[in-house]
CSV table of C-alpha atoms and ligand atoms in Angstrom, one decimal:
chain,number,residue,atom,x,y,z
A,1,UNK,CA,178.1,-44.9,166.4
A,2,UNK,CA,174.9,-43.2,167.8
A,3,UNK,CA,174.0,-43.8,171.3
A,4,UNK,CA,170.8,-43.2,173.4
A,5,UNK,CA,169.5,-39.6,173.6
A,6,UNK,CA,172.6,-38.5,171.8
A,7,UNK,CA,171.3,-40.1,168.6
A,8,UNK,CA,168.8,-37.3,167.9
A,9,UNK,CA,171.3,-34.6,168.7
A,10,UNK,CA,173.7,-36.2,166.3
A,11,UNK,CA,171.1,-36.1,163.6
A,12,UNK,CA,170.8,-32.4,164.2
A,13,UNK,CA,174.6,-31.9,164.1
A,14,UNK,CA,174.7,-34.0,160.8
A,15,UNK,CA,172.0,-31.8,159.3
A,16,UNK,CA,173.7,-28.5,160.1
A,17,UNK,CA,177.1,-29.7,158.8
A,18,UNK,CA,175.4,-30.9,155.6
A,19,UNK,CA,173.5,-27.6,155.1
A,20,UNK,CA,176.7,-25.7,155.6
A,21,UNK,CA,178.5,-27.8,152.9
A,22,UNK,CA,175.6,-27.5,150.4
A,23,UNK,CA,175.4,-23.7,150.9
A,24,UNK,CA,179.2,-23.4,150.4
A,25,UNK,CA,179.2,-25.3,147.1
A,26,UNK,CA,180.1,-22.7,144.5
A,27,UNK,CA,180.1,-24.9,141.4
A,28,UNK,CA,178.8,-28.2,140.1
A,29,UNK,CA,182.0,-30.1,141.1
A,30,UNK,CA,181.8,-28.9,144.7
A,31,UNK,CA,178.1,-29.7,144.9
A,32,UNK,CA,178.7,-33.2,143.5
A,33,UNK,CA,181.4,-33.6,146.2
A,34,UNK,CA,178.9,-32.6,148.9
A,35,UNK,CA,176.4,-35.1,147.5
A,36,UNK,CA,178.9,-38.0,147.7
A,37,UNK,CA,180.0,-37.0,151.2
A,38,UNK,CA,176.5,-36.6,152.7
A,39,UNK,CA,174.2,-38.9,150.7
A,40,UNK,CA,176.7,-41.4,149.3
A,41,UNK,CA,176.6,-45.1,150.3
A,42,UNK,CA,179.6,-44.6,152.6
A,43,UNK,CA,178.3,-41.3,154.0
A,44,UNK,CA,177.1,-40.6,157.6
A,45,UNK,CA,173.5,-40.6,156.8
A,46,UNK,CA,173.5,-44.1,155.3
A,47,UNK,CA,175.6,-45.1,158.3
A,48,UNK,CA,173.0,-43.7,160.7
A,49,UNK,CA,170.1,-45.4,158.8
A,50,UNK,CA,171.9,-48.7,159.1
A,51,UNK,CA,172.5,-48.0,162.9
A,52,UNK,CA,168.7,-47.7,163.6
A,53,UNK,CA,168.6,-51.5,164.3
A,54,UNK,CA,171.1,-51.0,167.1
A,55,UNK,CA,169.0,-48.3,168.8
A,56,UNK,CA,166.6,-49.1,171.6
A,57,UNK,CA,163.2,-50.2,170.3
A,58,UNK,CA,161.5,-47.1,171.8
A,59,UNK,CA,163.7,-44.7,169.8
A,60,UNK,CA,163.8,-46.5,166.5
A,61,UNK,CA,160.6,-45.0,165.0
A,62,UNK,CA,161.5,-41.4,165.8
A,63,UNK,CA,165.0,-41.9,164.7
A,64,UNK,CA,164.0,-43.5,161.4
A,65,UNK,CA,161.5,-40.7,160.7
A,66,UNK,CA,164.1,-38.0,161.5
A,67,UNK,CA,166.8,-39.6,159.3
A,68,UNK,CA,164.4,-40.1,156.3
A,69,UNK,CA,163.2,-36.6,156.6
A,70,UNK,CA,166.8,-35.4,156.7
A,71,UNK,CA,167.6,-37.4,153.6
A,72,UNK,CA,164.6,-35.9,151.7
A,73,UNK,CA,165.5,-32.4,152.8
A,74,UNK,CA,169.2,-32.7,151.7
A,75,UNK,CA,168.1,-34.1,148.3
A,76,UNK,CA,165.7,-31.2,147.6
A,77,UNK,CA,168.3,-28.6,148.9
A,78,UNK,CA,170.9,-30.1,146.5
A,79,UNK,CA,168.4,-29.9,143.6
A,80,UNK,CA,167.7,-26.2,144.4
A,81,UNK,CA,171.4,-25.5,144.8
A,82,UNK,CA,172.0,-27.1,141.4
A,83,UNK,CA,169.5,-24.8,139.7
A,84,UNK,CA,171.1,-21.7,141.4
A,85,UNK,CA,174.6,-22.8,140.2
A,86,UNK,CA,173.4,-23.3,136.6
A,87,UNK,CA,171.7,-20.0,136.5
A,88,UNK,CA,174.7,-18.2,137.9
A,89,UNK,CA,177.0,-19.9,135.4
A,90,UNK,CA,174.7,-18.8,132.6
A,91,UNK,CA,174.6,-15.1,133.7
A,92,UNK,CA,178.4,-15.2,134.2
A,93,UNK,CA,178.8,-16.5,130.6
A,94,UNK,CA,176.5,-13.9,129.2
A,95,UNK,CA,178.3,-11.1,131.0
A,96,UNK,CA,181.5,-12.3,129.6
A,97,UNK,CA,180.3,-12.0,126.0
A,98,UNK,CA,181.0,-8.7,124.4
A,99,UNK,CA,178.7,-7.3,121.8
A,100,UNK,CA,180.1,-4.6,119.5
A,101,UNK,CA,177.2,-2.3,118.6
A,102,UNK,CA,179.5,-0.5,116.1
A,103,UNK,CA,180.0,-3.5,113.9
A,104,UNK,CA,178.5,-3.0,110.5
A,105,UNK,CA,175.6,-5.3,109.6
A,106,UNK,CA,176.1,-8.2,107.3
A,107,UNK,CA,174.5,-7.3,104.0
A,108,UNK,CA,172.1,-9.7,102.5
A,109,UNK,CA,172.9,-10.7,98.9
A,110,UNK,CA,170.3,-9.0,96.7
A,111,UNK,CA,168.9,-11.0,93.9
A,112,UNK,CA,167.8,-9.5,90.6
A,113,UNK,CA,165.8,-10.5,87.6
A,114,UNK,CA,167.6,-12.8,85.1
A,115,UNK,CA,168.4,-11.2,81.7
A,116,UNK,CA,165.8,-13.5,80.1
A,117,UNK,CA,163.2,-12.2,82.5
A,118,UNK,CA,164.1,-8.6,81.8
A,119,UNK,CA,163.6,-9.3,78.1
A,120,UNK,CA,160.3,-11.2,78.6
A,121,UNK,CA,159.0,-8.3,80.7
A,122,UNK,CA,160.0,-5.8,78.0
A,123,UNK,CA,158.3,-7.9,75.3
A,124,UNK,CA,155.1,-8.4,77.3
A,125,UNK,CA,154.9,-4.7,78.2
A,126,UNK,CA,155.3,-3.7,74.6
A,127,UNK,CA,152.3,-5.8,73.6
A,128,UNK,CA,150.2,-5.0,76.6
A,129,UNK,CA,150.3,-1.4,75.5
A,130,UNK,CA,148.8,-2.5,72.2
A,131,UNK,CA,145.9,-4.3,73.8
A,132,UNK,CA,147.2,-7.9,73.9
A,133,UNK,CA,146.3,-9.9,77.0
A,134,UNK,CA,148.5,-12.5,78.6
A,135,UNK,CA,147.7,-16.2,78.1
A,136,UNK,CA,149.5,-19.4,79.3
A,137,UNK,CA,149.6,-23.1,78.4
A,138,UNK,CA,151.3,-26.2,79.7
A,139,UNK,CA,154.8,-27.2,78.9
A,140,UNK,CA,153.8,-30.8,78.4
A,141,UNK,CA,151.4,-30.5,75.5
A,142,UNK,CA,149.4,-32.9,73.4
A,143,UNK,CA,150.8,-33.7,69.9
A,144,UNK,CA,147.4,-32.6,68.7
A,145,UNK,CA,147.8,-29.1,69.9
A,146,UNK,CA,151.5,-28.8,69.4
A,147,UNK,CA,151.4,-30.1,65.8
A,148,UNK,CA,148.2,-31.1,64.1
A,149,UNK,CA,146.1,-28.1,65.1
A,150,UNK,CA,149.0,-25.9,63.8
A,151,UNK,CA,149.0,-27.5,60.4
A,152,UNK,CA,152.0,-29.7,61.1
A,153,UNK,CA,151.0,-33.2,60.0
A,154,UNK,CA,152.6,-36.4,61.1
A,155,UNK,CA,155.0,-36.5,58.2
A,156,UNK,CA,156.3,-33.0,58.8
A,157,UNK,CA,160.1,-32.9,59.4
A,158,UNK,CA,159.6,-30.9,62.6
A,159,UNK,CA,158.0,-34.0,64.2
A,160,UNK,CA,161.0,-36.2,63.7
A,161,UNK,CA,162.8,-37.7,66.7
A,162,UNK,CA,165.8,-35.4,66.4
A,163,UNK,CA,163.7,-32.3,67.1
A,164,UNK,CA,161.1,-33.3,69.7
A,165,UNK,CA,161.2,-34.6,73.2
A,166,UNK,CA,158.5,-37.2,73.6
A,167,UNK,CA,156.9,-38.1,77.0
A,168,UNK,CA,157.7,-41.6,78.0
A,169,UNK,CA,154.6,-43.6,79.2
A,170,UNK,CA,152.3,-40.9,77.9
A,171,UNK,CA,151.8,-41.5,74.2
A,172,UNK,CA,150.5,-38.5,72.3
A,173,UNK,CA,152.3,-36.0,74.5
A,174,UNK,CA,155.5,-34.0,74.0
A,175,UNK,CA,157.4,-31.2,75.6
A,176,UNK,CA,156.0,-28.4,73.6
A,177,UNK,CA,158.4,-27.4,70.8
A,178,UNK,CA,157.0,-23.9,70.5
A,179,UNK,CA,154.5,-21.6,72.3
A,180,UNK,CA,152.1,-21.8,69.4
A,181,UNK,CA,149.7,-24.3,71.0
A,182,UNK,CA,148.8,-21.5,73.4
A,183,UNK,CA,147.3,-19.8,70.3
A,184,UNK,CA,145.0,-22.7,69.8
A,185,UNK,CA,144.0,-22.7,73.4
A,186,UNK,CA,143.3,-19.0,73.4
A,187,UNK,CA,141.3,-19.2,70.2
A,188,UNK,CA,139.2,-22.1,71.5
A,189,UNK,CA,138.5,-20.1,74.6
A,190,UNK,CA,137.4,-16.9,72.8
A,191,UNK,CA,136.0,-18.0,69.5
A,192,UNK,CA,134.0,-16.6,67.8
A,193,UNK,CA,134.9,-13.4,69.7
A,194,UNK,CA,138.0,-11.5,68.5
A,195,UNK,CA,141.2,-12.3,70.5
A,196,UNK,CA,144.5,-10.5,71.0
A,197,UNK,CA,146.8,-12.5,73.1
A,198,UNK,CA,150.5,-12.7,74.0
A,199,UNK,CA,152.2,-15.7,75.6
A,200,UNK,CA,155.7,-16.3,76.7
A,201,UNK,CA,157.4,-19.4,78.2
A,202,UNK,CA,159.7,-22.3,78.0
A,203,UNK,CA,159.9,-24.6,75.0
A,204,UNK,CA,162.0,-27.7,74.3
A,205,UNK,CA,164.0,-29.0,71.3
A,206,UNK,CA,166.8,-31.5,71.0
A,207,UNK,CA,169.4,-28.8,70.0
A,208,UNK,CA,172.5,-27.9,71.8
A,209,UNK,CA,175.2,-25.6,70.4
A,210,UNK,CA,176.4,-22.0,70.5
A,211,UNK,CA,173.1,-20.6,69.4
A,212,UNK,CA,170.7,-23.4,70.4
A,213,UNK,CA,169.8,-24.7,73.9
A,214,UNK,CA,167.5,-27.7,74.4
A,215,UNK,CA,165.4,-25.4,76.7
A,216,UNK,CA,164.7,-22.0,75.4
A,217,UNK,CA,162.0,-19.3,75.6
A,218,UNK,CA,159.6,-18.0,73.0
A,219,UNK,CA,157.1,-15.2,73.1
A,220,UNK,CA,154.4,-14.9,70.6
A,221,UNK,CA,151.4,-12.8,69.8
A,222,UNK,CA,148.1,-13.5,68.0
A,223,UNK,CA,145.3,-11.4,66.8
A,224,UNK,CA,142.1,-12.8,65.3
A,225,UNK,CA,139.0,-10.9,64.3
A,226,UNK,CA,137.1,-9.7,61.3
A,227,UNK,CA,139.0,-7.6,58.7
A,228,UNK,CA,142.5,-8.1,60.1
A,229,UNK,CA,145.1,-7.8,57.4
A,230,UNK,CA,148.8,-7.9,56.8
A,231,UNK,CA,149.0,-4.1,57.3
A,232,UNK,CA,147.9,-4.7,60.9
A,233,UNK,CA,150.6,-7.2,61.3
A,234,UNK,CA,153.3,-4.9,60.0
A,235,UNK,CA,152.0,-1.9,62.1
A,236,UNK,CA,152.0,-4.1,65.2
A,237,UNK,CA,155.5,-5.4,64.5
A,238,UNK,CA,156.8,-2.0,63.9
A,239,UNK,CA,155.5,-0.6,67.2
A,240,UNK,CA,156.7,-3.8,69.0
A,241,UNK,CA,160.3,-3.4,67.6
A,242,UNK,CA,160.3,0.3,68.4
A,243,UNK,CA,159.5,-0.6,72.0
A,244,UNK,CA,162.3,-3.2,72.2
A,245,UNK,CA,165.0,-1.7,70.0
A,246,UNK,CA,164.3,2.0,70.1
A,247,UNK,CA,162.4,4.7,68.2
A,248,UNK,CA,164.7,4.7,65.2
A,249,UNK,CA,164.5,1.0,64.4
A,250,UNK,CA,163.9,0.0,60.8
A,251,UNK,CA,162.1,-3.2,60.0
A,252,UNK,CA,161.9,-5.3,56.9
A,253,UNK,CA,159.6,-8.2,56.1
A,254,UNK,CA,160.8,-11.0,53.8
A,255,UNK,CA,158.6,-13.8,52.4
A,256,UNK,CA,159.1,-17.1,54.2
A,257,UNK,CA,157.4,-20.3,55.1
A,258,UNK,CA,155.8,-21.6,58.3
A,259,UNK,CA,153.2,-24.3,58.4
A,260,UNK,CA,150.8,-22.3,60.6
A,261,UNK,CA,150.8,-19.0,58.6
A,262,UNK,CA,150.0,-18.1,55.0
A,263,UNK,CA,151.5,-15.9,53.8
A,264,UNK,CA,154.5,-15.9,56.1
A,265,UNK,CA,157.2,-13.4,56.6
A,266,UNK,CA,160.6,-13.3,58.4
A,267,UNK,CA,161.1,-9.9,60.1
A,268,UNK,CA,164.5,-8.2,60.1
A,269,UNK,CA,165.5,-5.1,61.9
A,270,UNK,CA,168.2,-2.7,60.8
A,271,UNK,CA,171.5,-4.1,62.3
A,272,UNK,CA,171.8,-2.7,65.9
A,273,UNK,CA,175.6,-3.1,65.7
A,274,UNK,CA,176.5,-1.2,62.6
A,275,UNK,CA,173.4,0.9,62.0
A,276,UNK,CA,172.9,-0.7,58.6
A,277,UNK,CA,176.4,-0.2,57.2
A,278,UNK,CA,177.1,-3.9,57.2
A,279,UNK,CA,179.2,-5.8,59.7
A,280,UNK,CA,180.3,-9.3,60.7
A,281,UNK,CA,177.2,-9.8,62.9
A,282,UNK,CA,174.7,-8.9,60.1
A,283,UNK,CA,177.1,-10.6,57.6
A,284,UNK,CA,177.3,-7.4,55.6
A,285,UNK,CA,173.5,-7.2,54.9
A,286,UNK,CA,172.7,-4.4,57.4
A,287,UNK,CA,169.8,-6.4,58.7
A,288,UNK,CA,169.3,-8.9,61.5
A,289,UNK,CA,166.6,-11.5,61.5
A,290,UNK,CA,164.6,-11.4,64.7
A,291,UNK,CA,161.2,-13.0,64.4
A,292,UNK,CA,158.8,-15.0,62.3
A,293,UNK,CA,155.3,-13.9,61.4
A,294,UNK,CA,152.4,-14.3,59.0
A,295,UNK,CA,148.7,-14.4,58.5
A,296,UNK,CA,147.1,-17.3,60.5
A,297,UNK,CA,146.6,-20.3,58.2
A,298,UNK,CA,142.9,-21.2,57.5
A,299,UNK,CA,143.5,-24.7,58.9
A,300,UNK,CA,144.7,-23.1,62.2
A,301,UNK,CA,141.7,-20.7,62.3
A,302,UNK,CA,139.3,-23.6,61.9
A,303,UNK,CA,141.1,-25.6,64.6
A,304,UNK,CA,140.7,-22.6,66.9
A,305,UNK,CA,137.0,-22.4,66.2
A,306,UNK,CA,136.9,-19.6,63.7
A,307,UNK,CA,135.4,-19.5,60.2
A,308,UNK,CA,138.2,-18.5,57.8
A,309,UNK,CA,135.6,-17.0,55.5
A,310,UNK,CA,134.7,-14.5,58.2
A,311,UNK,CA,137.7,-14.2,60.4
A,312,UNK,CA,141.4,-13.5,59.7
A,313,UNK,CA,144.3,-13.0,62.0
A,314,UNK,CA,148.0,-12.6,62.3
A,315,UNK,CA,150.6,-14.2,64.5
A,316,UNK,CA,154.3,-13.7,65.2
A,317,UNK,CA,156.8,-15.4,67.4
A,318,UNK,CA,160.2,-14.4,68.7
A,319,UNK,CA,163.0,-16.2,70.6
A,320,UNK,CA,163.6,-14.6,73.9
A,321,UNK,CA,167.2,-15.7,74.0
A,322,UNK,CA,167.9,-14.2,70.6
A,323,UNK,CA,166.6,-10.8,71.7
A,324,UNK,CA,168.6,-11.0,74.9
A,325,UNK,CA,171.7,-11.9,73.0
A,326,UNK,CA,171.2,-9.0,70.6
A,327,UNK,CA,170.3,-6.6,73.3
A,328,UNK,CA,173.1,-7.4,75.7
A,329,UNK,CA,175.8,-8.5,73.2
A,330,UNK,CA,175.9,-12.1,74.5
A,331,UNK,CA,177.6,-14.5,72.0
A,332,UNK,CA,176.8,-17.9,73.5
A,333,UNK,CA,173.3,-18.8,74.4
A,334,UNK,CA,174.5,-21.4,76.9
A,335,UNK,CA,175.8,-18.5,79.1
A,336,UNK,CA,172.1,-17.7,79.8
A,337,UNK,CA,171.6,-21.0,81.5
A,338,UNK,CA,174.7,-21.5,83.5
A,339,UNK,CA,173.7,-19.4,86.6
A,340,UNK,CA,177.2,-17.8,86.6
A,341,UNK,CA,176.9,-14.7,88.8
A,342,UNK,CA,179.8,-13.0,86.9
A,343,UNK,CA,177.5,-12.8,83.9
A,344,UNK,CA,174.2,-12.3,85.8
A,345,UNK,CA,175.5,-9.4,87.9
A,346,UNK,CA,176.0,-7.3,84.8
A,347,UNK,CA,172.2,-6.7,84.3
B,1,ZN,ZN1,175.6,-5.0,61.1
């Protein structure tokens, strides 16, 4: 196909035709077509390379060099052209997209504290104001601290299987059934110095009905020192209840029994629903039971590192769910654990 001196001229002609085609390719399909035509196995360049052997020996070297150089040049031009086409396509697409600056933003869903958290905060605040400091303990607790140190011996009904979650593979440990072991921890940390502490957290019992959940929350307060008496307990509880239920709250202490306090008292407040007249919720009594309390049992004081002959103290505990249910008029404790936004959005 290529003859004599014409061969180099034909290479030049081939080059200018190829360059024109590459420059004219407006999109990827056209460029791919040009690649097949000029660099393909049936294209003129390959044809010419094959024809080198037919050229006179004196011309072969220059001709080979020229054709190889041309092939390299075309390949790199096509790569460049490819990049230009891609970039142009990207800009074209971006120009085509419209952006409406007047569209309103998408509001982020705002979270809020859970009603139990609101109650916990209120309880803790009320006692902070009275000089109680916050203390914490683990939810997986030793039986020794959860029971024995709190004067609940092994034969006590509270330790039976139907009440307590035991920890498999870790004998001697339970999911704490109350926050009271934190009292022991706080006393052991501070004894023989006086202590005033408040704790709040999750506790676990094998209960599940309208007023009981296997996971629930307790808050409790403890004060130990010299000369602390029942009157301090009553004064503290009165201020505490005023902070939670309002200035006009009435409180009543009734004798009761707890293993870890002696004497012990249940604390009632005047019914918040009927104002003391008597209604279905207070069962006609005009009072609602809200917490348990008492003077710290000498056994517990000793376990905490205090000498009962020198130190006395009081303690009280309250169910956070119970306060939340009273405060917000919720009649099923399980609603507090179902994460239903229709309920939670109301607070
Ligand atoms: Zn009532």
